[in-house]
Amino acid sequence: LAKTTQPISMDSYEGQEVNITCSHNNIATNDYITWYQQFPSQGPRFIIQGYKTKVTNEVASLFIPADRKSSTLSLPRVSLSDTAVYYCLVGDSDDMRFGAGTRLTVKP
Amino acid sequence: GAVVSQHPSWVICKSGTSVKIECRSLDFQATTMFWYRQFPKQSLMLMATSNEGSKATYEQGVEKDKFLINHASLTLSTLTVTSAHPEDSSFYICSATGDPWDKIYEQYFGPGTRLTVT
């Protein structure tokens, strides 16, 4: 199972775009890249998933280079309510392990 | 979207007693359910994976006789912490996967259960 590496923490300000990069050098051909958001004392919430190139939904974009050894979650115009821990997972639905995650703090 | 519930949301028990936590998929049939444990300020740690009607597969280091998992139906899995001790105090989260909808590989997470053993 591909191991993921993310920054431990990041700070940002309201209205800014935040990019969180995840490294997954050993990603397998069949692996998808999925990002989750977690608030304290809550279960993780799905943000976005992709396999290659770029994926965009109503809350985020996911950029995946051709070699798929990394991915970048982009959150446009963050607000205080985006303060949370963000996890990058690589694998399929039956084999997903959480890394340490990135603690994002959005300041006013 | 798919909804997973957990019950109870929090529980306090005395050391030596057993506690059962339920995980239900409310609007889909969960072929596979997962149980995680999360300590404060730490990431989620996978405890076990279970498929309906078969024995759970436990991660290395997780005592299967202490953490009993039953996945009796496609909508219900239970985790029983037997002879609980204070070190078992943690946040327990379940998740489930089912037939893919518009997403291919996604786990639907429950809200979690806070267990405190006194």
mmCIF file with all atom_site columns, C-alpha atoms in Angstrom:
data_model
loop_
_atom_site.group_PDB
_atom_site.id
_atom_site.type_symbol
_atom_site.label_atom_id
_atom_site.label_alt_id
_atom_site.label_comp_id
_atom_site.label_asym_id
_atom_site.label_entity_id
_atom_site.label_seq_id
_atom_site.pdbx_PDB_ins_code
_atom_site.Cartn_x
_atom_site.Cartn_y
_atom_site.Cartn_z
_atom_site.occupancy
_atom_site.B_iso_or_equiv
_atom_site.pdbx_formal_charge
_atom_site.auth_seq_id
_atom_site.auth_comp_id
_atom_site.auth_asym_id
_atom_site.auth_atom_id
_atom_site.pdbx_PDB_model_num
ATOM 1   C CA . LEU A 1 1   ? 0.000   0.000   0.000   1.00 0.00 ? 1   LEU A CA 1
ATOM 2   C CA . ALA A 1 2   ? 1.399   3.350   -1.010  1.00 0.00 ? 2   ALA A CA 1
ATOM 3   C CA . LYS A 1 3   ? 2.494   5.501   1.909   1.00 0.00 ? 3   LYS A CA 1
ATOM 4   C CA . THR A 1 4   ? 1.557   9.157   1.865   1.00 0.00 ? 4   THR A CA 1
ATOM 5   C CA . THR A 1 5   ? 3.476   12.151  3.141   1.00 0.00 ? 5   THR A CA 1
ATOM 6   C CA . GLN A 1 6   ? 1.851   15.495  3.848   1.00 0.00 ? 6   GLN A CA 1
ATOM 7   C CA . PRO A 1 7   ? 2.903   18.627  5.706   1.00 0.00 ? 7   PRO A CA 1
ATOM 8   C CA . ILE A 1 8   ? 1.968   18.378  9.363   1.00 0.00 ? 8   ILE A CA 1
ATOM 9   C CA . SER A 1 9   ? 0.350   21.788  9.479   1.00 0.00 ? 9   SER A CA 1
ATOM 10  C CA . MET A 1 10  ? -0.440  24.860  7.416   1.00 0.00 ? 10  MET A CA 1
ATOM 11  C CA . ASP A 1 11  ? -1.753  28.299  8.209   1.00 0.00 ? 11  ASP A CA 1
ATOM 12  C CA . SER A 1 12  ? -3.773  30.514  5.929   1.00 0.00 ? 12  SER A CA 1
ATOM 13  C CA . TYR A 1 13  ? -6.046  33.538  6.015   1.00 0.00 ? 13  TYR A CA 1
ATOM 14  C CA . GLU A 1 14  ? -9.640  33.892  5.044   1.00 0.00 ? 14  GLU A CA 1
ATOM 15  C CA . GLY A 1 15  ? -10.204 34.369  1.343   1.00 0.00 ? 15  GLY A CA 1
ATOM 16  C CA . GLN A 1 16  ? -6.896  32.849  0.293   1.00 0.00 ? 16  GLN A CA 1
ATOM 17  C CA . GLU A 1 17  ? -6.400  29.794  -1.864  1.00 0.00 ? 17  GLU A CA 1
ATOM 18  C CA . VAL A 1 18  ? -4.798  26.895  -0.024  1.00 0.00 ? 18  VAL A CA 1
ATOM 19  C CA . ASN A 1 19  ? -2.837  24.139  -1.704  1.00 0.00 ? 19  ASN A CA 1
ATOM 20  C CA . ILE A 1 20  ? -1.935  21.002  0.221   1.00 0.00 ? 20  ILE A CA 1
ATOM 21  C CA . THR A 1 21  ? 0.450   18.613  -1.469  1.00 0.00 ? 21  THR A CA 1
ATOM 22  C CA . CYS A 1 22  ? 0.671   14.913  -0.764  1.00 0.00 ? 22  CYS A CA 1
ATOM 23  C CA . SER A 1 23  ? 3.530   12.659  -1.846  1.00 0.00 ? 23  SER A CA 1
ATOM 24  C CA . HIS A 1 24  ? 2.838   9.039   -2.731  1.00 0.00 ? 24  HIS A CA 1
ATOM 25  C CA . ASN A 1 25  ? 5.869   7.722   -4.556  1.00 0.00 ? 25  ASN A CA 1
ATOM 26  C CA . ASN A 1 26  ? 4.799   4.078   -4.519  1.00 0.00 ? 26  ASN A CA 1
ATOM 27  C CA . ILE A 1 27  ? 1.301   4.528   -5.867  1.00 0.00 ? 27  ILE A CA 1
ATOM 28  C CA . ALA A 1 28  ? 0.052   1.460   -7.725  1.00 0.00 ? 28  ALA A CA 1
ATOM 29  C CA . THR A 1 29  ? -1.590  1.417   -11.117 1.00 0.00 ? 29  THR A CA 1
ATOM 30  C CA . ASN A 1 30  ? -5.027  0.668   -9.698  1.00 0.00 ? 30  ASN A CA 1
ATOM 31  C CA . ASP A 1 31  ? -4.840  3.159   -6.833  1.00 0.00 ? 31  ASP A CA 1
ATOM 32  C CA . TYR A 1 32  ? -7.065  6.194   -6.621  1.00 0.00 ? 32  TYR A CA 1
ATOM 33  C CA . ILE A 1 33  ? -6.239  9.329   -4.654  1.00 0.00 ? 33  ILE A CA 1
ATOM 34  C CA . THR A 1 34  ? -8.852  10.472  -2.182  1.00 0.00 ? 34  THR A CA 1
ATOM 35  C CA . TRP A 1 35  ? -8.934  13.429  0.173   1.00 0.00 ? 35  TRP A CA 1
ATOM 36  C CA . TYR A 1 36  ? -10.955 13.619  3.364   1.00 0.00 ? 36  TYR A CA 1
ATOM 37  C CA . GLN A 1 37  ? -11.634 16.440  5.797   1.00 0.00 ? 37  GLN A CA 1
ATOM 38  C CA . GLN A 1 38  ? -12.079 15.894  9.509   1.00 0.00 ? 38  GLN A CA 1
ATOM 39  C CA . PHE A 1 39  ? -13.328 18.257  12.196  1.00 0.00 ? 39  PHE A CA 1
ATOM 40  C CA . PRO A 1 40  ? -12.682 17.491  15.868  1.00 0.00 ? 40  PRO A CA 1
ATOM 41  C CA . SER A 1 41  ? -14.826 14.686  17.271  1.00 0.00 ? 41  SER A CA 1
ATOM 42  C CA . GLN A 1 42  ? -16.411 13.950  13.902  1.00 0.00 ? 42  GLN A CA 1
ATOM 43  C CA . GLY A 1 43  ? -15.949 11.279  11.278  1.00 0.00 ? 43  GLY A CA 1
ATOM 44  C CA . PRO A 1 44  ? -13.989 12.164  8.138   1.00 0.00 ? 44  PRO A CA 1
ATOM 45  C CA . ARG A 1 45  ? -15.893 13.726  5.269   1.00 0.00 ? 45  ARG A CA 1
ATOM 46  C CA . PHE A 1 46  ? -15.141 12.987  1.622   1.00 0.00 ? 46  PHE A CA 1
ATOM 47  C CA . ILE A 1 47  ? -13.805 15.961  -0.312  1.00 0.00 ? 47  ILE A CA 1
ATOM 48  C CA . ILE A 1 48  ? -12.614 14.771  -3.687  1.00 0.00 ? 48  ILE A CA 1
ATOM 49  C CA . GLN A 1 49  ? -11.158 11.811  -5.532  1.00 0.00 ? 49  GLN A CA 1
ATOM 50  C CA . GLY A 1 50  ? -9.118  11.428  -8.666  1.00 0.00 ? 50  GLY A CA 1
ATOM 51  C CA . TYR A 1 51  ? -6.978  9.094   -10.698 1.00 0.00 ? 51  TYR A CA 1
ATOM 52  C CA . LYS A 1 52  ? -5.023  11.412  -12.970 1.00 0.00 ? 52  LYS A CA 1
ATOM 53  C CA . THR A 1 53  ? -4.943  14.971  -14.334 1.00 0.00 ? 53  THR A CA 1
ATOM 54  C CA . LYS A 1 54  ? -7.375  17.372  -12.712 1.00 0.00 ? 54  LYS A CA 1
ATOM 55  C CA . VAL A 1 55  ? -10.658 16.900  -10.941 1.00 0.00 ? 55  VAL A CA 1
ATOM 56  C CA . THR A 1 56  ? -12.885 19.712  -9.730  1.00 0.00 ? 56  THR A CA 1
ATOM 57  C CA . ASN A 1 57  ? -16.059 19.726  -7.701  1.00 0.00 ? 57  ASN A CA 1
ATOM 58  C CA . GLU A 1 58  ? -18.040 22.340  -5.838  1.00 0.00 ? 58  GLU A CA 1
ATOM 59  C CA . VAL A 1 59  ? -15.620 22.528  -2.920  1.00 0.00 ? 59  VAL A CA 1
ATOM 60  C CA . ALA A 1 60  ? -12.125 21.729  -4.204  1.00 0.00 ? 60  ALA A CA 1
ATOM 61  C CA . SER A 1 61  ? -9.833  20.836  -7.043  1.00 0.00 ? 61  SER A CA 1
ATOM 62  C CA . LEU A 1 62  ? -7.379  17.979  -7.194  1.00 0.00 ? 62  LEU A CA 1
ATOM 63  C CA . PHE A 1 63  ? -4.293  18.180  -9.363  1.00 0.00 ? 63  PHE A CA 1
ATOM 64  C CA . ILE A 1 64  ? -2.429  14.988  -10.212 1.00 0.00 ? 64  ILE A CA 1
ATOM 65  C CA . PRO A 1 65  ? 0.710   15.062  -12.373 1.00 0.00 ? 65  PRO A CA 1
ATOM 66  C CA . ALA A 1 66  ? 1.326   12.509  -15.067 1.00 0.00 ? 66  ALA A CA 1
ATOM 67  C CA . ASP A 1 67  ? 3.587   10.343  -12.892 1.00 0.00 ? 67  ASP A CA 1
ATOM 68  C CA . ARG A 1 68  ? 0.930   10.309  -10.114 1.00 0.00 ? 68  ARG A CA 1
ATOM 69  C CA . LYS A 1 69  ? 3.621   10.341  -7.451  1.00 0.00 ? 69  LYS A CA 1
ATOM 70  C CA . SER A 1 70  ? 2.044   13.349  -5.803  1.00 0.00 ? 70  SER A CA 1
ATOM 71  C CA . SER A 1 71  ? -1.227  15.204  -5.709  1.00 0.00 ? 71  SER A CA 1
ATOM 72  C CA . THR A 1 72  ? -2.342  18.661  -4.653  1.00 0.00 ? 72  THR A CA 1
ATOM 73  C CA . LEU A 1 73  ? -5.625  19.530  -3.031  1.00 0.00 ? 73  LEU A CA 1
ATOM 74  C CA . SER A 1 74  ? -6.639  23.091  -3.792  1.00 0.00 ? 74  SER A CA 1
ATOM 75  C CA . LEU A 1 75  ? -9.202  24.873  -1.640  1.00 0.00 ? 75  LEU A CA 1
ATOM 76  C CA . PRO A 1 76  ? -10.323 28.170  -3.200  1.00 0.00 ? 76  PRO A CA 1
ATOM 77  C CA . ARG A 1 77  ? -11.024 31.143  -0.944  1.00 0.00 ? 77  ARG A CA 1
ATOM 78  C CA . VAL A 1 78  ? -10.919 29.384  2.411   1.00 0.00 ? 78  VAL A CA 1
ATOM 79  C CA . SER A 1 79  ? -13.030 30.510  5.337   1.00 0.00 ? 79  SER A CA 1
ATOM 80  C CA . LEU A 1 80  ? -12.676 30.013  9.075   1.00 0.00 ? 80  LEU A CA 1
ATOM 81  C CA . SER A 1 81  ? -14.906 26.945  8.826   1.00 0.00 ? 81  SER A CA 1
ATOM 82  C CA . ASP A 1 82  ? -12.303 25.224  6.665   1.00 0.00 ? 82  ASP A CA 1
ATOM 83  C CA . THR A 1 83  ? -10.056 24.853  9.708   1.00 0.00 ? 83  THR A CA 1
ATOM 84  C CA . ALA A 1 84  ? -9.708  21.086  9.958   1.00 0.00 ? 84  ALA A CA 1
ATOM 85  C CA . VAL A 1 85  ? -7.387  18.165  9.357   1.00 0.00 ? 85  VAL A CA 1
ATOM 86  C CA . TYR A 1 86  ? -7.055  17.061  5.745   1.00 0.00 ? 86  TYR A CA 1
ATOM 87  C CA . TYR A 1 87  ? -6.066  13.521  4.885   1.00 0.00 ? 87  TYR A CA 1
ATOM 88  C CA . CYS A 1 88  ? -4.711  12.203  1.611   1.00 0.00 ? 88  CYS A CA 1
ATOM 89  C CA . LEU A 1 89  ? -5.348  8.505   1.008   1.00 0.00 ? 89  LEU A CA 1
ATOM 90  C CA . VAL A 1 90  ? -4.116  6.309   -1.773  1.00 0.00 ? 90  VAL A CA 1
ATOM 91  C CA . GLY A 1 91  ? -5.615  2.959   -2.595  1.00 0.00 ? 91  GLY A CA 1
ATOM 92  C CA . ASP A 1 92  ? -9.018  1.503   -3.237  1.00 0.00 ? 92  ASP A CA 1
ATOM 93  C CA . SER A 1 93  ? -12.067 1.426   -1.014  1.00 0.00 ? 93  SER A CA 1
ATOM 94  C CA . ASP A 1 94  ? -11.136 -1.905  0.548   1.00 0.00 ? 94  ASP A CA 1
ATOM 95  C CA . ASP A 1 95  ? -7.626  -0.921  1.530   1.00 0.00 ? 95  ASP A CA 1
ATOM 96  C CA . MET A 1 96  ? -7.291  2.614   2.790   1.00 0.00 ? 96  MET A CA 1
ATOM 97  C CA . ARG A 1 97  ? -4.953  3.750   5.526   1.00 0.00 ? 97  ARG A CA 1
ATOM 98  C CA . PHE A 1 98  ? -4.825  7.209   6.963   1.00 0.00 ? 98  PHE A CA 1
ATOM 99  C CA . GLY A 1 99  ? -1.549  9.068   7.139   1.00 0.00 ? 99  GLY A CA 1
ATOM 100 C CA . ALA A 1 100 ? -0.800  11.783  9.628   1.00 0.00 ? 100 ALA A CA 1
ATOM 101 C CA . GLY A 1 101 ? -2.843  14.399  7.786   1.00 0.00 ? 101 GLY A CA 1
ATOM 102 C CA . THR A 1 102 ? -2.380  18.143  7.486   1.00 0.00 ? 102 THR A CA 1
ATOM 103 C CA . ARG A 1 103 ? -3.824  20.420  10.129  1.00 0.00 ? 103 ARG A CA 1
ATOM 104 C CA . LEU A 1 104 ? -5.035  23.543  8.342   1.00 0.00 ? 104 LEU A CA 1
ATOM 105 C CA . THR A 1 105 ? -5.695  26.628  10.423  1.00 0.00 ? 105 THR A CA 1
ATOM 106 C CA . VAL A 1 106 ? -7.512  29.500  8.744   1.00 0.00 ? 106 VAL A CA 1
ATOM 107 C CA . LYS A 1 107 ? -7.076  32.822  10.464  1.00 0.00 ? 107 LYS A CA 1
ATOM 108 C CA . PRO A 1 108 ? -9.280  35.907  10.163  1.00 0.00 ? 108 PRO A CA 1
ATOM 109 C CA . GLY B 2 1   ? -25.408 10.739  -0.341  1.00 0.00 ? 1   GLY B CA 1
ATOM 110 C CA . ALA B 2 2   ? -24.830 7.578   1.639   1.00 0.00 ? 2   ALA B CA 1
ATOM 111 C CA . VAL B 2 3   ? -25.353 7.915   5.387   1.00 0.00 ? 3   VAL B CA 1
ATOM 112 C CA . VAL B 2 4   ? -23.698 5.916   8.134   1.00 0.00 ? 4   VAL B CA 1
ATOM 113 C CA . SER B 2 5   ? -24.840 6.207   11.724  1.00 0.00 ? 5   SER B CA 1
ATOM 114 C CA . GLN B 2 6   ? -23.236 5.125   14.960  1.00 0.00 ? 6   GLN B CA 1
ATOM 115 C CA . HIS B 2 7   ? -24.773 4.476   18.321  1.00 0.00 ? 7   HIS B CA 1
ATOM 116 C CA . PRO B 2 8   ? -24.108 5.580   20.923  1.00 0.00 ? 8   PRO B CA 1
ATOM 117 C CA . SER B 2 9   ? -22.368 8.840   20.121  1.00 0.00 ? 9   SER B CA 1
ATOM 118 C CA . TRP B 2 10  ? -20.659 8.737   23.487  1.00 0.00 ? 10  TRP B CA 1
ATOM 119 C CA . VAL B 2 11  ? -20.457 6.257   26.324  1.00 0.00 ? 11  VAL B CA 1
ATOM 120 C CA . ILE B 2 12  ? -18.855 6.116   29.748  1.00 0.00 ? 12  ILE B CA 1
ATOM 121 C CA . CYS B 2 13  ? -18.263 2.743   31.320  1.00 0.00 ? 13  CYS B CA 1
ATOM 122 C CA . LYS B 2 14  ? -16.449 1.298   34.267  1.00 0.00 ? 14  LYS B CA 1
ATOM 123 C CA . SER B 2 15  ? -13.233 -0.627  33.923  1.00 0.00 ? 15  SER B CA 1
ATOM 124 C CA . GLY B 2 16  ? -13.862 -4.330  33.372  1.00 0.00 ? 16  GLY B CA 1
ATOM 125 C CA . THR B 2 17  ? -17.226 -3.957  31.678  1.00 0.00 ? 17  THR B CA 1
ATOM 126 C CA . SER B 2 18  ? -18.037 -4.480  28.004  1.00 0.00 ? 18  SER B CA 1
ATOM 127 C CA . VAL B 2 19  ? -19.381 -1.903  25.603  1.00 0.00 ? 19  VAL B CA 1
ATOM 128 C CA . LYS B 2 20  ? -21.096 -2.431  22.261  1.00 0.00 ? 20  LYS B CA 1
ATOM 129 C CA . ILE B 2 21  ? -21.007 0.150   19.499  1.00 0.00 ? 21  ILE B CA 1
ATOM 130 C CA . GLU B 2 22  ? -23.335 -0.110  16.516  1.00 0.00 ? 22  GLU B CA 1
ATOM 131 C CA . CYS B 2 23  ? -22.634 1.057   13.007  1.00 0.00 ? 23  CYS B CA 1
ATOM 132 C CA . ARG B 2 24  ? -25.461 1.208   10.492  1.00 0.00 ? 24  ARG B CA 1
ATOM 133 C CA . SER B 2 25  ? -25.641 2.100   6.834   1.00 0.00 ? 25  SER B CA 1
ATOM 134 C CA . LEU B 2 26  ? -28.973 3.863   6.568   1.00 0.00 ? 26  LEU B CA 1
ATOM 135 C CA . ASP B 2 27  ? -29.632 4.098   2.854   1.00 0.00 ? 27  ASP B CA 1
ATOM 136 C CA . PHE B 2 28  ? -27.369 1.579   1.204   1.00 0.00 ? 28  PHE B CA 1
ATOM 137 C CA . GLN B 2 29  ? -26.146 -1.955  1.644   1.00 0.00 ? 29  GLN B CA 1
ATOM 138 C CA . ALA B 2 30  ? -22.609 -2.024  2.984   1.00 0.00 ? 30  ALA B CA 1
ATOM 139 C CA . THR B 2 31  ? -20.591 -4.866  1.551   1.00 0.00 ? 31  THR B CA 1
ATOM 140 C CA . THR B 2 32  ? -17.611 -3.960  3.668   1.00 0.00 ? 32  THR B CA 1
ATOM 141 C CA . MET B 2 33  ? -17.368 -2.108  6.954   1.00 0.00 ? 33  MET B CA 1
ATOM 142 C CA . PHE B 2 34  ? -14.296 -0.757  8.672   1.00 0.00 ? 34  PHE B CA 1
ATOM 143 C CA . TRP B 2 35  ? -13.550 0.137   12.266  1.00 0.00 ? 35  TRP B CA 1
ATOM 144 C CA . TYR B 2 36  ? -11.040 2.807   13.199  1.00 0.00 ? 36  TYR B CA 1
ATOM 145 C CA . ARG B 2 37  ? -9.732  4.140   16.471  1.00 0.00 ? 37  ARG B CA 1
ATOM 146 C CA . GLN B 2 38  ? -8.488  7.653   16.939  1.00 0.00 ? 38  GLN B CA 1
ATOM 147 C CA . PHE B 2 39  ? -6.639  9.062   19.937  1.00 0.00 ? 39  PHE B CA 1
ATOM 148 C CA . PRO B 2 40  ? -6.539  12.817  20.582  1.00 0.00 ? 40  PRO B CA 1
ATOM 149 C CA . LYS B 2 41  ? -4.483  14.781  18.071  1.00 0.00 ? 41  LYS B CA 1
ATOM 150 C CA . GLN B 2 42  ? -3.675  11.602  16.152  1.00 0.00 ? 42  GLN B CA 1
ATOM 151 C CA . SER B 2 43  ? -4.731  10.108  12.872  1.00 0.00 ? 43  SER B CA 1
ATOM 152 C CA . LEU B 2 44  ? -7.250  7.330   12.377  1.00 0.00 ? 44  LEU B CA 1
ATOM 153 C CA . MET B 2 45  ? -5.882  3.856   12.913  1.00 0.00 ? 45  MET B CA 1
ATOM 154 C CA . LEU B 2 46  ? -7.569  0.992   11.106  1.00 0.00 ? 46  LEU B CA 1
ATOM 155 C CA . MET B 2 47  ? -8.542  -1.747  13.535  1.00 0.00 ? 47  MET B CA 1
ATOM 156 C CA . ALA B 2 48  ? -10.361 -4.240  11.360  1.00 0.00 ? 48  ALA B CA 1
ATOM 157 C CA . THR B 2 49  ? -12.222 -4.843  8.140   1.00 0.00 ? 49  THR B CA 1
ATOM 158 C CA . SER B 2 50  ? -15.380 -6.896  7.997   1.00 0.00 ? 50  SER B CA 1
ATOM 159 C CA . ASN B 2 51  ? -17.549 -8.286  5.260   1.00 0.00 ? 51  ASN B CA 1
ATOM 160 C CA . GLU B 2 52  ? -21.136 -9.302  5.837   1.00 0.00 ? 52  GLU B CA 1
ATOM 161 C CA . GLY B 2 53  ? -21.428 -12.878 7.019   1.00 0.00 ? 53  GLY B CA 1
ATOM 162 C CA . SER B 2 54  ? -17.726 -13.534 7.433   1.00 0.00 ? 54  SER B CA 1
ATOM 163 C CA . LYS B 2 55  ? -15.136 -13.080 10.137  1.00 0.00 ? 55  LYS B CA 1
ATOM 164 C CA . ALA B 2 56  ? -13.438 -9.745  10.464  1.00 0.00 ? 56  ALA B CA 1
ATOM 165 C CA . THR B 2 57  ? -9.851  -9.245  9.412   1.00 0.00 ? 57  THR B CA 1
ATOM 166 C CA . TYR B 2 58  ? -7.908  -7.540  12.167  1.00 0.00 ? 58  TYR B CA 1
ATOM 167 C CA . GLU B 2 59  ? -4.900  -5.339  11.739  1.00 0.00 ? 59  GLU B CA 1
ATOM 168 C CA . GLN B 2 60  ? -1.643  -6.376  13.307  1.00 0.00 ? 60  GLN B CA 1
ATOM 169 C CA . GLY B 2 61  ? -1.545  -5.536  16.987  1.00 0.00 ? 61  GLY B CA 1
ATOM 170 C CA . VAL B 2 62  ? -5.318  -5.390  17.434  1.00 0.00 ? 62  VAL B CA 1
ATOM 171 C CA . GLU B 2 63  ? -6.598  -8.052  19.820  1.00 0.00 ? 63  GLU B CA 1
ATOM 172 C CA . LYS B 2 64  ? -9.497  -9.825  18.175  1.00 0.00 ? 64  LYS B CA 1
ATOM 173 C CA . ASP B 2 65  ? -10.668 -11.316 21.479  1.00 0.00 ? 65  ASP B CA 1
ATOM 174 C CA . LYS B 2 66  ? -10.860 -7.879  23.016  1.00 0.00 ? 66  LYS B CA 1
ATOM 175 C CA . PHE B 2 67  ? -12.460 -6.059  20.107  1.00 0.00 ? 67  PHE B CA 1
ATOM 176 C CA . LEU B 2 68  ? -15.243 -8.298  18.877  1.00 0.00 ? 68  LEU B CA 1
ATOM 177 C CA . ILE B 2 69  ? -16.664 -7.361  15.507  1.00 0.00 ? 69  ILE B CA 1
ATOM 178 C CA . ASN B 2 70  ? -19.878 -8.747  14.113  1.00 0.00 ? 70  ASN B CA 1
ATOM 179 C CA . HIS B 2 71  ? -21.168 -7.907  10.650  1.00 0.00 ? 71  HIS B CA 1
ATOM 180 C CA . ALA B 2 72  ? -24.418 -9.822  10.685  1.00 0.00 ? 72  ALA B CA 1
ATOM 181 C CA . SER B 2 73  ? -26.226 -7.967  7.929   1.00 0.00 ? 73  SER B CA 1
ATOM 182 C CA . LEU B 2 74  ? -25.530 -5.654  5.019   1.00 0.00 ? 74  LEU B CA 1
ATOM 183 C CA . THR B 2 75  ? -26.572 -2.658  7.097   1.00 0.00 ? 75  THR B CA 1
ATOM 184 C CA . LEU B 2 76  ? -25.220 -3.373  10.554  1.00 0.00 ? 76  LEU B CA 1
ATOM 185 C CA . SER B 2 77  ? -21.842 -3.989  12.116  1.00 0.00 ? 77  SER B CA 1
ATOM 186 C CA . THR B 2 78  ? -21.082 -3.982  15.818  1.00 0.00 ? 78  THR B CA 1
ATOM 187 C CA . LEU B 2 79  ? -17.869 -3.497  17.740  1.00 0.00 ? 79  LEU B CA 1
ATOM 188 C CA . THR B 2 80  ? -17.795 -4.813  21.292  1.00 0.00 ? 80  THR B CA 1
ATOM 189 C CA . VAL B 2 81  ? -14.973 -3.709  23.533  1.00 0.00 ? 81  VAL B CA 1
ATOM 190 C CA . THR B 2 82  ? -14.705 -6.470  26.111  1.00 0.00 ? 82  THR B CA 1
ATOM 191 C CA . SER B 2 83  ? -13.313 -5.964  29.587  1.00 0.00 ? 83  SER B CA 1
ATOM 192 C CA . ALA B 2 84  ? -12.637 -2.340  28.836  1.00 0.00 ? 84  ALA B CA 1
ATOM 193 C CA . HIS B 2 85  ? -9.783  -0.538  30.524  1.00 0.00 ? 85  HIS B CA 1
ATOM 194 C CA . PRO B 2 86  ? -8.911  3.165   30.691  1.00 0.00 ? 86  PRO B CA 1
ATOM 195 C CA . GLU B 2 87  ? -6.382  2.751   27.876  1.00 0.00 ? 87  GLU B CA 1
ATOM 196 C CA . ASP B 2 88  ? -9.261  1.732   25.598  1.00 0.00 ? 88  ASP B CA 1
ATOM 197 C CA . SER B 2 89  ? -10.714 5.218   25.960  1.00 0.00 ? 89  SER B CA 1
ATOM 198 C CA . SER B 2 90  ? -10.734 6.627   22.468  1.00 0.00 ? 90  SER B CA 1
ATOM 199 C CA . PHE B 2 91  ? -12.831 7.842   19.567  1.00 0.00 ? 91  PHE B CA 1
ATOM 200 C CA . TYR B 2 92  ? -14.126 4.888   17.543  1.00 0.00 ? 92  TYR B CA 1
ATOM 201 C CA . ILE B 2 93  ? -15.231 5.501   13.971  1.00 0.00 ? 93  ILE B CA 1
ATOM 202 C CA . CYS B 2 94  ? -16.811 3.112   11.529  1.00 0.00 ? 94  CYS B CA 1
ATOM 203 C CA . SER B 2 95  ? -17.077 3.406   7.781   1.00 0.00 ? 95  SER B CA 1
ATOM 204 C CA . ALA B 2 96  ? -18.717 1.459   5.025   1.00 0.00 ? 96  ALA B CA 1
ATOM 205 C CA . THR B 2 97  ? -18.460 0.881   1.331   1.00 0.00 ? 97  THR B CA 1
ATOM 206 C CA . GLY B 2 98  ? -21.191 -0.344  -0.926  1.00 0.00 ? 98  GLY B CA 1
ATOM 207 C CA . ASP B 2 99  ? -22.152 -0.304  -4.534  1.00 0.00 ? 99  ASP B CA 1
ATOM 208 C CA . PRO B 2 100 ? -20.453 2.674   -6.170  1.00 0.00 ? 100 PRO B CA 1
ATOM 209 C CA . TRP B 2 101 ? -22.713 5.573   -6.964  1.00 0.00 ? 101 TRP B CA 1
ATOM 210 C CA . ASP B 2 102 ? -21.064 8.444   -8.707  1.00 0.00 ? 102 ASP B CA 1
ATOM 211 C CA . LYS B 2 103 ? -17.799 7.860   -6.860  1.00 0.00 ? 103 LYS B CA 1
ATOM 212 C CA . ILE B 2 104 ? -15.681 4.821   -7.431  1.00 0.00 ? 104 ILE B CA 1
ATOM 213 C CA . TYR B 2 105 ? -13.749 4.251   -4.264  1.00 0.00 ? 105 TYR B CA 1
ATOM 214 C CA . GLU B 2 106 ? -15.204 5.973   -1.255  1.00 0.00 ? 106 GLU B CA 1
ATOM 215 C CA . GLN B 2 107 ? -15.712 5.052   2.330   1.00 0.00 ? 107 GLN B CA 1
ATOM 216 C CA . TYR B 2 108 ? -18.715 6.603   4.043   1.00 0.00 ? 108 TYR B CA 1
ATOM 217 C CA . PHE B 2 109 ? -17.856 7.437   7.622   1.00 0.00 ? 109 PHE B CA 1
ATOM 218 C CA . GLY B 2 110 ? -20.030 7.450   10.681  1.00 0.00 ? 110 GLY B CA 1
ATOM 219 C CA . PRO B 2 111 ? -19.974 10.336  13.164  1.00 0.00 ? 111 PRO B CA 1
ATOM 220 C CA . GLY B 2 112 ? -17.879 8.412   15.670  1.00 0.00 ? 112 GLY B CA 1
ATOM 221 C CA . THR B 2 113 ? -18.366 7.151   19.224  1.00 0.00 ? 113 THR B CA 1
ATOM 222 C CA . ARG B 2 114 ? -16.468 8.631   22.148  1.00 0.00 ? 114 ARG B CA 1
ATOM 223 C CA . LEU B 2 115 ? -15.666 5.900   24.677  1.00 0.00 ? 115 LEU B CA 1
ATOM 224 C CA . THR B 2 116 ? -14.448 6.824   28.137  1.00 0.00 ? 116 THR B CA 1
ATOM 225 C CA . VAL B 2 117 ? -13.481 4.047   30.531  1.00 0.00 ? 117 VAL B CA 1
ATOM 226 C CA . THR B 2 118 ? -13.242 5.056   34.171  1.00 0.00 ? 118 THR B CA 1
#
